[in-house]
Coordinates of C-alpha atoms (C1' of nucleotides) in Angstrom, one line a residue:
Chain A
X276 CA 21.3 -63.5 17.1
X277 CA 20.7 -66.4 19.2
X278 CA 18.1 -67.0 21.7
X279 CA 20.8 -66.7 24.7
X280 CA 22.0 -63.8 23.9
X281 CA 18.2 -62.2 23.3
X282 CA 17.7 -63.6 27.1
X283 CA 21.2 -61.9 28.2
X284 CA 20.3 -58.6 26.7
X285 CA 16.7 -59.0 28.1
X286 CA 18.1 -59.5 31.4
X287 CA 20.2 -56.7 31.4
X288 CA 17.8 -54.4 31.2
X289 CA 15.5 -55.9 33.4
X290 CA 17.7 -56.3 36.2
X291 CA 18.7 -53.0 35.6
X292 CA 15.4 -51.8 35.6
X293 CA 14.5 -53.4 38.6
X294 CA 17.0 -55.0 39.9
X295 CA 17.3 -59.1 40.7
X296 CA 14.3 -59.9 43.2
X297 CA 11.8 -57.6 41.4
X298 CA 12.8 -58.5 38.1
X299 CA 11.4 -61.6 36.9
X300 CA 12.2 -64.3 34.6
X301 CA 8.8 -64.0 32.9
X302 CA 9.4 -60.5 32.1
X303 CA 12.5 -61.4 30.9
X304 CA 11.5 -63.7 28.2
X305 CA 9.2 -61.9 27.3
X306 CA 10.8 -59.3 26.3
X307 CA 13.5 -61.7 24.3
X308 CA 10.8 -63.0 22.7
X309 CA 11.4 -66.5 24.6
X310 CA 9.5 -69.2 26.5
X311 CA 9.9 -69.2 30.2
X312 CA 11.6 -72.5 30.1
X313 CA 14.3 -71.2 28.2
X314 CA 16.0 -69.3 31.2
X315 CA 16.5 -72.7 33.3
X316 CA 17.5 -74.3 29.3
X317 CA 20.3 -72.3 28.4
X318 CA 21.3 -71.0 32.3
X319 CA 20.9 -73.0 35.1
X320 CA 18.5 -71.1 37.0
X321 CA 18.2 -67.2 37.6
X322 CA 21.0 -66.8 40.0
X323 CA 23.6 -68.3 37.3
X324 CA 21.9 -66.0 34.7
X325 CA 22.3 -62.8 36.8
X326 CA 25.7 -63.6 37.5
X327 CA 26.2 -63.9 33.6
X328 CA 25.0 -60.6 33.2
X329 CA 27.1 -59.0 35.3
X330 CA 30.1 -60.2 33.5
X331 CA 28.2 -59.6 30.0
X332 CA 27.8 -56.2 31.0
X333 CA 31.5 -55.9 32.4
X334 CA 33.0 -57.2 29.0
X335 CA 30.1 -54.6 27.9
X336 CA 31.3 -51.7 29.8
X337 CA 34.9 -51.1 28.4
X338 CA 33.6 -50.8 25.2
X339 CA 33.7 -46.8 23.5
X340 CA 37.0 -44.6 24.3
X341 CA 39.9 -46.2 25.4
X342 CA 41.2 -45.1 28.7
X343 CA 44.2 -42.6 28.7
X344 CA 47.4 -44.2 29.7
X345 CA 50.3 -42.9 31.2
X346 CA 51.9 -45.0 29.0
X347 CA 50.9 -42.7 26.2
X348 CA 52.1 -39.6 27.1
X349 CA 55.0 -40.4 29.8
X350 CA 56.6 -36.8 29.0
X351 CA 53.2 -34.7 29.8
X352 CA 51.4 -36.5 33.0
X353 CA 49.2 -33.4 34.2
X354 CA 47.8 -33.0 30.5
X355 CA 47.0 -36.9 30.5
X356 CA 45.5 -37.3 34.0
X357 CA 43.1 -34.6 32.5
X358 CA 42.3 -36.5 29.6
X359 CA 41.8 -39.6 31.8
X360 CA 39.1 -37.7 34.3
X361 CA 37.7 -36.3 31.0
X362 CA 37.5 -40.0 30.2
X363 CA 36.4 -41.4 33.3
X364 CA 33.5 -38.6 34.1
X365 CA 32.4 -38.7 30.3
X366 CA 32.0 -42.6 30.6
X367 CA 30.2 -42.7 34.3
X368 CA 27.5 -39.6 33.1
X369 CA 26.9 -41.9 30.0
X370 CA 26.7 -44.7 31.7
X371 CA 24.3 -43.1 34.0
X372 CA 21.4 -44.2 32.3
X373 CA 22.9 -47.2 30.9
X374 CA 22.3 -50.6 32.4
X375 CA 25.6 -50.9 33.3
X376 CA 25.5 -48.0 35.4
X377 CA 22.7 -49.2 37.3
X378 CA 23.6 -52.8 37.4
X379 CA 27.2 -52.0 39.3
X380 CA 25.4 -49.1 41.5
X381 CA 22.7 -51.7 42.8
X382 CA 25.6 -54.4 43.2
X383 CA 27.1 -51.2 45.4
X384 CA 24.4 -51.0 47.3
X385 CA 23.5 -54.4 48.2
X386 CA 27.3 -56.7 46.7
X387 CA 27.2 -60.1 45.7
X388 CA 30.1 -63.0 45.4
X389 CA 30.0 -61.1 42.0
X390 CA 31.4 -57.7 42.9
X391 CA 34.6 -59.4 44.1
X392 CA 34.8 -60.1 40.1
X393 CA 34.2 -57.2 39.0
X394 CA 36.0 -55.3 41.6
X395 CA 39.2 -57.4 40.7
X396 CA 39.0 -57.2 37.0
X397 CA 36.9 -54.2 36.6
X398 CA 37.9 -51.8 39.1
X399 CA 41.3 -52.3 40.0
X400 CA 43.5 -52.0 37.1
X401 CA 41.4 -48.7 36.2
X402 CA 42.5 -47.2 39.7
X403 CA 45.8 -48.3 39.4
X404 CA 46.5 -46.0 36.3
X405 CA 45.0 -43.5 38.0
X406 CA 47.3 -43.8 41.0
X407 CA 50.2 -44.0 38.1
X408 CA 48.7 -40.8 36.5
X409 CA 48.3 -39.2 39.9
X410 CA 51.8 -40.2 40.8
X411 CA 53.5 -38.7 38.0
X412 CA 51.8 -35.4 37.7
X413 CA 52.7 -34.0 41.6
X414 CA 56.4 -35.7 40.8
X415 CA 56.5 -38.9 43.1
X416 CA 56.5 -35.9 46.0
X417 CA 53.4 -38.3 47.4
X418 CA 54.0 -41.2 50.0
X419 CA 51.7 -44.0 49.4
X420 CA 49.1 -43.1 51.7
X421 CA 48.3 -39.2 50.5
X422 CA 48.4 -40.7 46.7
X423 CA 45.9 -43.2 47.5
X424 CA 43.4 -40.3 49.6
X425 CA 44.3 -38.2 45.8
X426 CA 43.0 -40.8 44.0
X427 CA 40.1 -41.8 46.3
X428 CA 39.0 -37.7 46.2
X429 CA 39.7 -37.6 42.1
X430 CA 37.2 -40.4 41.9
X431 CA 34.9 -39.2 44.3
X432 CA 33.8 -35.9 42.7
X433 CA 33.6 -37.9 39.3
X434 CA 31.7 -40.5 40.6
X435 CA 28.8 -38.1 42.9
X436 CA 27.4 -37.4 39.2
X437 CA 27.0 -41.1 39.0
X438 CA 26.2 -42.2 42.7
X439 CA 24.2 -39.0 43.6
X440 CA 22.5 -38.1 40.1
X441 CA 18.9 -39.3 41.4
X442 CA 19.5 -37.0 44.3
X443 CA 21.3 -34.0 42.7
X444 CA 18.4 -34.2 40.0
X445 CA 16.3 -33.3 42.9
X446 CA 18.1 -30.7 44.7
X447 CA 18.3 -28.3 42.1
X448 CA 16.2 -28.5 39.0
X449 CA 19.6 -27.0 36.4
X450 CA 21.4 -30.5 37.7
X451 CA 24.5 -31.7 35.6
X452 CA 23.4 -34.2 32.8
X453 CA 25.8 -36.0 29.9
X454 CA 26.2 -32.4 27.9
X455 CA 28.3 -31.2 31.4
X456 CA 30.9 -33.7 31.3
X457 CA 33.8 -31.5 30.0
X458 CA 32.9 -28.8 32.4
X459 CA 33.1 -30.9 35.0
X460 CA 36.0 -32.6 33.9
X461 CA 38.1 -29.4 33.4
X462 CA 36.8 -28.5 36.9
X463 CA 38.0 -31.5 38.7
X464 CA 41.1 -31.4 37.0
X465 CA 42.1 -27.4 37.5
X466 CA 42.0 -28.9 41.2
X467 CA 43.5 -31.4 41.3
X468 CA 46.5 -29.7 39.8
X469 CA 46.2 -27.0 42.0
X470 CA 46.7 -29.2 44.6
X471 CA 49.7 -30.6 43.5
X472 CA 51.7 -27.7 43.0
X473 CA 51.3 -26.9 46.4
X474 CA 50.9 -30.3 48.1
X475 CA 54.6 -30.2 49.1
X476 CA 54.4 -27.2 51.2
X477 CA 52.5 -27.9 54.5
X478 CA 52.2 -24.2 55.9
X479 CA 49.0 -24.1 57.7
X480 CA 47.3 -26.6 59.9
Chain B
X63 CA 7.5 -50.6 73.7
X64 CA 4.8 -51.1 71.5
X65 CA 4.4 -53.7 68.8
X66 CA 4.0 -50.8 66.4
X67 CA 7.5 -49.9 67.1
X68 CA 9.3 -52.8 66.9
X69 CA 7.8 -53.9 63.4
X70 CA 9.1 -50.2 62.4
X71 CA 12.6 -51.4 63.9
X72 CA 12.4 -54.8 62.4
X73 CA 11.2 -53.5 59.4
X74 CA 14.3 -50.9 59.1
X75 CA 16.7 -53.6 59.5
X76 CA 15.0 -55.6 57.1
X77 CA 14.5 -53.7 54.6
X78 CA 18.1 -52.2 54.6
X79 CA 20.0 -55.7 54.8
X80 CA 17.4 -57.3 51.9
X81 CA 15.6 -54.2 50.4
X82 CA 12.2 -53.8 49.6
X83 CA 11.6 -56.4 47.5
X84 CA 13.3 -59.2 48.9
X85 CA 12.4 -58.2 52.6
X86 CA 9.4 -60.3 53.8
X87 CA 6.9 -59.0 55.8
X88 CA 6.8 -62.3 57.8
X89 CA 10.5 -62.0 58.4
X90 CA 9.9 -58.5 59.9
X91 CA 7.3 -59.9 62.1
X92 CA 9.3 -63.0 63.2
X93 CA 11.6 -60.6 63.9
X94 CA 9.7 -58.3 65.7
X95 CA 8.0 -61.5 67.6
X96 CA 4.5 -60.4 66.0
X97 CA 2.3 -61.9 64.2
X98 CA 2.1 -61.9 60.2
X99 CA -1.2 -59.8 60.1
X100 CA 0.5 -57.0 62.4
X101 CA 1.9 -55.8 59.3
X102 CA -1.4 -55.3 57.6
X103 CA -3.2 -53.8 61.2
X104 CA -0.8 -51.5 62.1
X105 CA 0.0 -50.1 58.9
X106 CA -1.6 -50.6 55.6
X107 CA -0.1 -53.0 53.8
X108 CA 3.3 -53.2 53.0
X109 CA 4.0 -50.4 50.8
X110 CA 2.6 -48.2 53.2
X111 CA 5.1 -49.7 55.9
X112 CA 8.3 -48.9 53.7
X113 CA 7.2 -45.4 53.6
X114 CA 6.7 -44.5 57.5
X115 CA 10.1 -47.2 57.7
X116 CA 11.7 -44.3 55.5
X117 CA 10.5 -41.5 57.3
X118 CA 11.7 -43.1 60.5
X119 CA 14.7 -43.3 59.7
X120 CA 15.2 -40.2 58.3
X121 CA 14.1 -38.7 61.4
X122 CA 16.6 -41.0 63.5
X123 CA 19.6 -40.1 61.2
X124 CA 19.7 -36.2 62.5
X125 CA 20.3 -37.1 65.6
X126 CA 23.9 -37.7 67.3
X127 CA 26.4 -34.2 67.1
X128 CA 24.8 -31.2 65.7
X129 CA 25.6 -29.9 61.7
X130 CA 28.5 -27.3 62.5
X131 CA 26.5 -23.5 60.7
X132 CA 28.1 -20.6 59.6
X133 CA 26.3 -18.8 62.0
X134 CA 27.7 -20.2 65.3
X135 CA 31.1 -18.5 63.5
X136 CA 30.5 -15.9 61.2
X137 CA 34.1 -14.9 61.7
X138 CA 35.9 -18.0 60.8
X139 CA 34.3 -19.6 57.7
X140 CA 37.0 -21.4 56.9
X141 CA 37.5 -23.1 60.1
X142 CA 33.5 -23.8 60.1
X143 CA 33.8 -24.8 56.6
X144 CA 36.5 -27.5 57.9
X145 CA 34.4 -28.4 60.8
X146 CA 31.0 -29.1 58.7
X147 CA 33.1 -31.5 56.4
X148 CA 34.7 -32.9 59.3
X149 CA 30.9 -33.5 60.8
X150 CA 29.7 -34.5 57.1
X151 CA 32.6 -37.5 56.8
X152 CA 32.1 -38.8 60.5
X153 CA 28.5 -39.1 59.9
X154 CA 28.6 -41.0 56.7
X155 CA 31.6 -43.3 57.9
X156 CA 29.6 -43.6 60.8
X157 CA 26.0 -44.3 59.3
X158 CA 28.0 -46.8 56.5
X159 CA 27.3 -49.8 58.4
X160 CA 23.7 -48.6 59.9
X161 CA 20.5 -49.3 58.7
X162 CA 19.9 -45.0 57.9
X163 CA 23.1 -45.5 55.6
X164 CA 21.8 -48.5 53.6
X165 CA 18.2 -47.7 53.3
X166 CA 19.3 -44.1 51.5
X167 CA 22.2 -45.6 49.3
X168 CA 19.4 -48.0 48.1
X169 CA 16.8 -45.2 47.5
X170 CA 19.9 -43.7 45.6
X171 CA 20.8 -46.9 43.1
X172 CA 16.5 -47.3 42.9
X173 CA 14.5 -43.9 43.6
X174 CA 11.0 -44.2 45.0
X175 CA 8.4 -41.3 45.2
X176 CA 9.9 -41.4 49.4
X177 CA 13.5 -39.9 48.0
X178 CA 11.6 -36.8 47.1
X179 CA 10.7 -36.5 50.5
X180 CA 13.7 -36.9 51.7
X181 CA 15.5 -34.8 49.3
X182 CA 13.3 -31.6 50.3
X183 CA 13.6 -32.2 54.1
X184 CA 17.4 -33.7 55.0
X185 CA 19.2 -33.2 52.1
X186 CA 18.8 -29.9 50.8
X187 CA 18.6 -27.7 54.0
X188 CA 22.6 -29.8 54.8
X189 CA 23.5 -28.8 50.9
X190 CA 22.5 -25.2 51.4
X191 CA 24.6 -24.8 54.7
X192 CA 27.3 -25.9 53.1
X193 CA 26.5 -23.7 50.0
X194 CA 26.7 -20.9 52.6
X195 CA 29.9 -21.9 54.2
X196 CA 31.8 -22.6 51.4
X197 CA 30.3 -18.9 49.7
X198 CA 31.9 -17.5 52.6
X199 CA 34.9 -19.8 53.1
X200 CA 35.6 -18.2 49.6
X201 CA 34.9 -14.6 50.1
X202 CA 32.3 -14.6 47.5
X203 CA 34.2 -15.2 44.2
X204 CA 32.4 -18.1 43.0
X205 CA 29.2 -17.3 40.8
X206 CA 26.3 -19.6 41.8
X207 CA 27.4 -22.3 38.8
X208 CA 31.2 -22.5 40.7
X209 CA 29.8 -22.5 43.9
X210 CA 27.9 -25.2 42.9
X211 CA 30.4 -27.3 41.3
X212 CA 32.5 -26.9 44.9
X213 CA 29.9 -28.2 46.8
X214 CA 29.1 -31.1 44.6
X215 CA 33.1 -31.7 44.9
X216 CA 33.1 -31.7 48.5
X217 CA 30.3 -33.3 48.8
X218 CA 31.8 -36.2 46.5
X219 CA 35.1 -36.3 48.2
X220 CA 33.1 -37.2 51.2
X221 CA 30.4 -39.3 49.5
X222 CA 32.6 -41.8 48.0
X223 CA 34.1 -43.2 51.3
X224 CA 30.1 -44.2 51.9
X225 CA 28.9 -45.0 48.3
X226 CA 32.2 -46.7 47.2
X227 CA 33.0 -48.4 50.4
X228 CA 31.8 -52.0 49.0
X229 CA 34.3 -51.2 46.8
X230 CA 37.2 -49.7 48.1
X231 CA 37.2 -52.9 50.9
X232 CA 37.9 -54.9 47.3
X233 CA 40.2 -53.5 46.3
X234 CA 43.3 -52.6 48.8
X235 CA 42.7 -54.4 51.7
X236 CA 43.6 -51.5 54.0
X237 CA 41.2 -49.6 53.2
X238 CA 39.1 -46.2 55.1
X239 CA 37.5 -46.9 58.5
X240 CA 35.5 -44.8 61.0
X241 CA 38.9 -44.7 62.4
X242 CA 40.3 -42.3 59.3
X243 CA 37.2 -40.1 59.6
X244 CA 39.7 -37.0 60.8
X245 CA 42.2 -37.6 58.9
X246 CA 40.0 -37.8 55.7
X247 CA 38.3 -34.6 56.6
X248 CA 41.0 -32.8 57.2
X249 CA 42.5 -34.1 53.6
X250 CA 39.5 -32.9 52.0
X251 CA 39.1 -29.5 54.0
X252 CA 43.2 -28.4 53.1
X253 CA 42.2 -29.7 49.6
X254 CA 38.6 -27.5 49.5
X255 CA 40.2 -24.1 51.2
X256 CA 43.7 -24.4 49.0
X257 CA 41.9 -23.9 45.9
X258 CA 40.1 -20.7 47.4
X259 CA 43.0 -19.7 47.9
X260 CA 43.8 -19.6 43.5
X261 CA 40.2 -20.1 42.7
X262 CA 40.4 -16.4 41.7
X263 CA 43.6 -16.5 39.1
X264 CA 43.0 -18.3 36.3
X265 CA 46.3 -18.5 34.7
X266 CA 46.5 -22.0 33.1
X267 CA 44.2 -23.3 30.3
Chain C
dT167 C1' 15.1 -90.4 4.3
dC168 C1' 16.2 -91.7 8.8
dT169 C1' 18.3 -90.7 13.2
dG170 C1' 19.9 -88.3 17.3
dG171 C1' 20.8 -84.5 19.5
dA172 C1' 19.8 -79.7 20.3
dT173 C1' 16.3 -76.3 21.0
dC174 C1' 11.8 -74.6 22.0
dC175 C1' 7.2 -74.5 23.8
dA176 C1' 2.7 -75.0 26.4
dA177 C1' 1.3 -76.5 30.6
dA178 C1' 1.7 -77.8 35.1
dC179 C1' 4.0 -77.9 39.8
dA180 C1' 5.5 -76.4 44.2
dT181 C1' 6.3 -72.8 47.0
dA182 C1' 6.7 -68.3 49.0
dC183 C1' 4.5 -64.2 49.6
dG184 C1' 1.1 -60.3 50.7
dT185 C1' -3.3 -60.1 52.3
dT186 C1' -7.8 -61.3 54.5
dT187 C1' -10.7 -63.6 57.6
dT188 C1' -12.4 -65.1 61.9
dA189 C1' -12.2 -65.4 66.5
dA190 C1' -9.9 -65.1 70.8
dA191 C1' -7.5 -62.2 74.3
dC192 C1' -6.9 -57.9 76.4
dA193 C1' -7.9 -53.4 78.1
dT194 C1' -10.9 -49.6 79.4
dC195 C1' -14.8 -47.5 81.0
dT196 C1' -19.7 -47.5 83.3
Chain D
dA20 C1' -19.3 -57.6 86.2
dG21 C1' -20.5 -56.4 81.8
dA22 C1' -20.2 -54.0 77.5
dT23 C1' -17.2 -52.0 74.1
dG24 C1' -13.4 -51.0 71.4
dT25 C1' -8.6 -52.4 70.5
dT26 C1' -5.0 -55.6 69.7
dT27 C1' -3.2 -60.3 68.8
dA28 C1' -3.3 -65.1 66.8
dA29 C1' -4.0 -69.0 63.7
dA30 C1' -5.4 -70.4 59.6
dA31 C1' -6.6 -69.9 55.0
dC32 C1' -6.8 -67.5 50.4
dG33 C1' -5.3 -65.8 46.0
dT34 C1' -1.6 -64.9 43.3
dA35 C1' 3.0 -64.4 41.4
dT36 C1' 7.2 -66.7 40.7
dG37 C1' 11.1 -70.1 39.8
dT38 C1' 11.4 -74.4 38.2
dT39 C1' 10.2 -78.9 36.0
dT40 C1' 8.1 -81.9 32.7
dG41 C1' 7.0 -84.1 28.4
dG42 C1' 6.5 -83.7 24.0
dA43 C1' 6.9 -81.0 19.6
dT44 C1' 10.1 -78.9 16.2
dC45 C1' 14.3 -78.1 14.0
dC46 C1' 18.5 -79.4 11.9
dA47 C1' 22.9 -81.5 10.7
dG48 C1' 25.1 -86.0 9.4
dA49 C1' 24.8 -90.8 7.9

DNA sequence: TCTGGATCCAAACATACGTTTTAAACATCT
DNA sequence: AGATGTTTAAAACGTATGTTTGGATCCAGA
C-alpha cells in the first residue's frame, strides 16, 4: 500500500475522530507511519486532503449489501421497501461507529462546499428509490408532496439511531445498538404499511 | 449589560457558527468589544467558557410557548399527543437556524462530558412527557420496549427536519421551512395516532 | 553505471492561538 | 480625598500547527 493511501486512511479516522480543526496533520502522519511533509507532498495542503477524504469515504460507504431496488421485485413493492429500510437502518447502525458515519454527521452539523457532492451523488439517488419504493407500495394513491413528507418520516425514524445514538445512549441505559436493527426495521416498516392502507381515506381531522 | 454577558452571547454565536475548536477566544472578545484577557478573568479559561456557554443556552432554549402535558388534558390524549408534536416540530424548525439548535446538533455529531448534562436536565424530562402521552394516546397497549420504539419514531419523524435540514436544502430545492411546521406536525400526528389505532392486531408477518 | 525524476525525511519557519503578566482605570466605602 | 478591591487594557509569552525548504534516498530507463 502506498504512502497516500496510508495518509487517506490515517485521515479518515482522524477527522473522524476529531473532526478537521482539532485533528491535526501531525497526528495524521503519524499514525500512517509518514513524515509531516508528506501531507503538503502528495495533497496540496489539509483542506484538499479533507476534501479527498470525504470522497474516499463516499466511494467507501456503498460498499457491503447492495441496496434493494424496486427494480428487483417490481411485482411485490411493500415486501421490498421492507427490505430496503432493513437495508438502510442496518447500514446507518453499522455505520454508526464507522468513520463514515461520523465524517457525514459532522459535515451535517457544520457543511462544507463538499456536502453539495455528497448530497448530489450520495444522497439523492438513495432517496429517489425510496420515493419509487414508497410510491409503488400505497399504489401511486400519493400526490407528490405527501410521498415526499412519507419518505422524509421513513428516513427520519431510521436515521434518529444514527443522528440521536449519543443522546439515546444517554437517555436510557437498554438503548438500541447494531444487534436491534431488524427489530427496528420490521417496526418502521409495519408502519409505514399501516399507513398506506389507510392513507386514502381522510376520516378524521 | 455586563461584559460577562456579552462574551457568553458572543461566545454562543461563536462557538455554534465555528465550533469549539475553530471558535477563537479573540474573535469572541472582538465580538463582544472586550478585551482578549476577559475571557481568561471572567471565566477560567476557555474550556470552562464552553461549558457555562452550554448551560446558557440550554437554559435560553426552554423558553418561548410552553411543552403541551398530559396533564392540562387528561381527557384528550390524543389531541394533547398531537399538540406536543406540534410544539416539538415548531421548536426544532424554529431553533434550526439559532445558535441553541447548532450548539446541540454539534454536541450530538461530537459528545462532550456537557451533553450528559444536558441529557439528564432538557432532554429526558421532554422524552418522558411524551412517553406519557403517547402511553395514554394508546390506551396502554404498548409494553415499555413498544412504547419506546414509538417515541423514538416520533421523535425521529420530527428530528430529521432539524438534523437533516443541511441535507434536505441539497437535495429538492423546495424543501421544509418554519412555514411547514403545521402541516408537518399534523403529518406526523395522523401518522403516530393511526397506528394506535391497529397497533393492537397483529395480522401480517 | 549514470541520470533524472519521484518520494521521503529532518529541520526550520511563520503564524495563530490560549494564556499570563503588569499596570492603568474604575468603582465603592470610610 | 484616600484606600481598597474590581474590572479593563496592552503587550508579551509559550506553544501547537500548517507549511516550506533543502537535501537524502530510491528506482526505473538509457
Amino acid at each position: 500500500m502506498s504512502t497516500k493511501e496510508d495518509i487517506l486512511n490515517a485521515a479518515m479516522a482522524v477527522f473522524a475522530e476529531h473532526g478537521f480543526h482539532a485533528g491535526t496533520v501531525r497526528d495524521i502522519c503519524d499514525q500512517a507511519g509518514a513524515n509531516v511533509a508528506a501531507v503538503n507532498y502528495h495533497f496540496h495542503d489539509k483542506t484538499s486532503l479533507y476534501a479527498e477524504v470525504l470522497q474516499h469515504a463516499y466511494r467507501n460507504a456503498g460498499i457491503g449489501e447492495p441496496m434493494p431496488l424496486l427494480a428487483d421485485e417490481p411485482d411485490h413493492p411493500a415486501k421490498q421497501l421492507g427490505a430496503w429500510i432493513a437495508w438502510y437502518v442496518r447500514r446507518l447502525l453499522h455505520s454508526g461507529g464507522t468513520d463514515v458515519g461520523r465524517l457525514m454527521a459532522r459535515e451535517m452539523a457544520e457543511p462544507t462546499e463538499a456536502l453539495d457532492y455528497l448530497a448530489k451523488g450520495a444522497v439523492q439517488p438513495v432517496f429517489m428509490e425510496l420515493g419509487r419504493l414508497v410510491d409503488a407500495a400505497c399504489g401511486g394513491s400519493l400526490d407528490e408532496r405527501a410521498l415526499k413528507l412519507q419518505c422524509v418520516a421513513i428516513v427520519g425514524q431510521c436515521l434518529v439511531f444514527h443522528t440521536g445514538r449519543a443522546m439515546l445512549e444517554r437517555l436510557d441505559p437498554p438503548h438500541f445498538g447494531y444487534e436491534d436493527a431488524d427489530e427496528i426495521a420490521s417496526h418502521i416498516t409495519k408502519w409505514a404499511l399501516r399507513s398506506f392502507d389507510t392513507s386514502n381515506v381522510d376520516a378524521e381531522t
